[in-house]
Amino acid sequence: MDMQSLDERFRVYYERLKEKHLGPLWNSIGSIMTKEPKPKSIPYLWKWKDVAPFVKEAGELVTLDRGGERRVVFFRNPGVADLEPWGWGAATDTLYAGIQLLLPGEKAPSHRHNQSAIRFIIQGSGAFTIVEGERIAMEAGDFLITPAGLWHDHVHEGDEPMIWLDCLDIPLLYKLGVMFFENFPEFNQPVTFPDNYALLRYSAPGLRPIQDRNNLVAPQTVFKWSFTKQALERLGQLEPDPYDAYAMEYINPVTGEAAGQTIGAMMQMLPPGHHTRAHRHVHSAIYHVFEGSGYTVIEGVRFAWEKGDTFVIPNWAWHEHVNTGSRSAYLFSTNDRPVMERLRLERWEEYPNGHQVVTAEFQ
Ligand code: GTQ
C-alpha cells in the first residue's frame, strides 16, 4: 500500500471509529497520560479590594430565603472556569472556595450534603453556625468544620457583617458524579447541645474526653484563633520547616487525620523577612492572607499579597513564600492533600537550588 492510500485509510478508520464512540489510544496516550501532573487550574490571585465590593453588593441584592440558600461569591479559576457551560465553581481542580456574607439578624437555612466543608472566619462576631445540633460561635481567625452529611445552618445575632471563607470539595464530587444535597424540613434545625460544645470538651491540647473515643466524625468542630496563634508563637521559638516556616495543621483529635475529612487545612506563620525554600507537591492549595504582606513565587511568577487576598497553588506547581512586612505574616491555607494521600497519589520534590528565578509579576 502506498503512503497516500495508507493516510486515506487511517482517515476513514478514525472517522468510523469516532462515529461508534471509540478512540485510538496510540494517538491519544500523550495527552491522556502526561509525564507530570497538568492540572487545569492555573496559579491565580484575587485581591481583597476587588472581591470585597462584590460581597458587599451581594448583601444588598440577595436574600437568604430558600431561593438564596447561601450568600457566597466564589472564586473561579480562569483555567477551569469556562470548561462547563454553567461556570465551574472551582478554585483548584478539586476544591471550591468562596466568601460568604451573613448580615446582622439574618439566618441561612439548614441543609446537608455529602460534600465536606471547612470555614475560616475573616471578620465579624456574634454569628453562629449550627452543625448537627451544636451551635458554634464564629470569630475572626477561627477555623470550623462542617463534615459531610451533617445538617448545618447559620444565624447572626451580632451587629456587624460576618464574613468568612468557605472551602468545599465540590469539583471533586462533581467529577466523581456522586453529589447528594438535601434541605432540612424546617428553616433552622433544633439546637440539642450546649453552645460551643466542642470548646467545653477540647480546651487543652492532648486531652480527649473518654466519651469521644469512638466519635470519629466531628469531635472538635471549631479551632479558636487564640489557641492557634499561641501554638504558632511557641513553635516559632524552634527551627522553621524549610518549605513552610511555622505551620500547624487542623486535625481531628480522635483520628489524627485532617479535621475536614477530604479537605486539609493549616495556619502558617512567616516571621518578618522570612523566605521559604521552594518545593512542589501533588496536592493543590488555596491560600488566604489573614495578616501581613509579602509575596509567593509560583512557577517563576511573583504574586504580591496583603491581608484579605486569596491565591491558588495548583497541583505540582513550584512555590515559595516571602514575608516583606515588619511583623509576622499569617497565611491560612486549605488543600486536597487528604484525598491525594488516601489515593496514594501524594509526592513532593525540593526545588534544586532552593529558590526560583522570578520571570514575571502577576498583574
Ligand atoms: O455554608 O453551607 O460556600 O452549602 C457552598 C455551599 C457554603 C454552606 C458554600 C454551602 C455552603
PDB file of C-alpha atoms and ligand atoms in Angstrom, residues 70 72 96 100 111 113 119 152 154 166 168, ligand 1:
ATOM      1  CA  ARG A  70     -26.239  30.922  50.929  1.00  0.00           C
ATOM      2  CA  VAL A  72     -21.403  33.422  48.643  1.00  0.00           C
ATOM      3  CA  TYR A  96     -14.255  25.129  45.579  1.00  0.00           C
ATOM      4  CA  GLN A 100     -19.749  34.080  52.499  1.00  0.00           C
ATOM      5  CA  HIS A 111     -29.276  21.670  54.705  1.00  0.00           C
ATOM      6  CA  HIS A 113     -24.817  17.285  51.567  1.00  0.00           C
ATOM      7  CA  ARG A 119     -14.664  27.610  57.114  1.00  0.00           C
ATOM      8  CA  HIS A 152     -25.936  22.847  59.096  1.00  0.00           C
ATOM      9  CA  HIS A 154     -26.105  29.812  60.129  1.00  0.00           C
ATOM     10  CA  ASP A 166     -15.742  28.562  52.664  1.00  0.00           C
ATOM     11  CA  LEU A 168     -15.734  22.546  49.832  1.00  0.00           C
TER      12      LEU A 168
HETATM   13  O1  GTQ B   1     -22.499  27.420  54.132  1.00  0.00           O
HETATM   14  O2  GTQ B   1     -23.485  25.533  53.791  1.00  0.00           O
HETATM   15  O3  GTQ B   1     -19.869  28.256  50.046  1.00  0.00           O
HETATM   16  O4  GTQ B   1     -23.658  24.593  51.377  1.00  0.00           O
HETATM   17  C1  GTQ B   1     -21.253  26.450  49.419  1.00  0.00           C
HETATM   18  C2  GTQ B   1     -22.213  25.522  49.765  1.00  0.00           C
HETATM   19  C3  GTQ B   1     -21.327  27.345  51.640  1.00  0.00           C
HETATM   20  C4  GTQ B   1     -22.782  26.463  53.389  1.00  0.00           C
HETATM   21  C5  GTQ B   1     -20.824  27.355  50.354  1.00  0.00           C
HETATM   22  C6  GTQ B   1     -22.732  25.515  51.052  1.00  0.00           C
HETATM   23  C7  GTQ B   1     -22.282  26.437  51.994  1.00  0.00           C
END
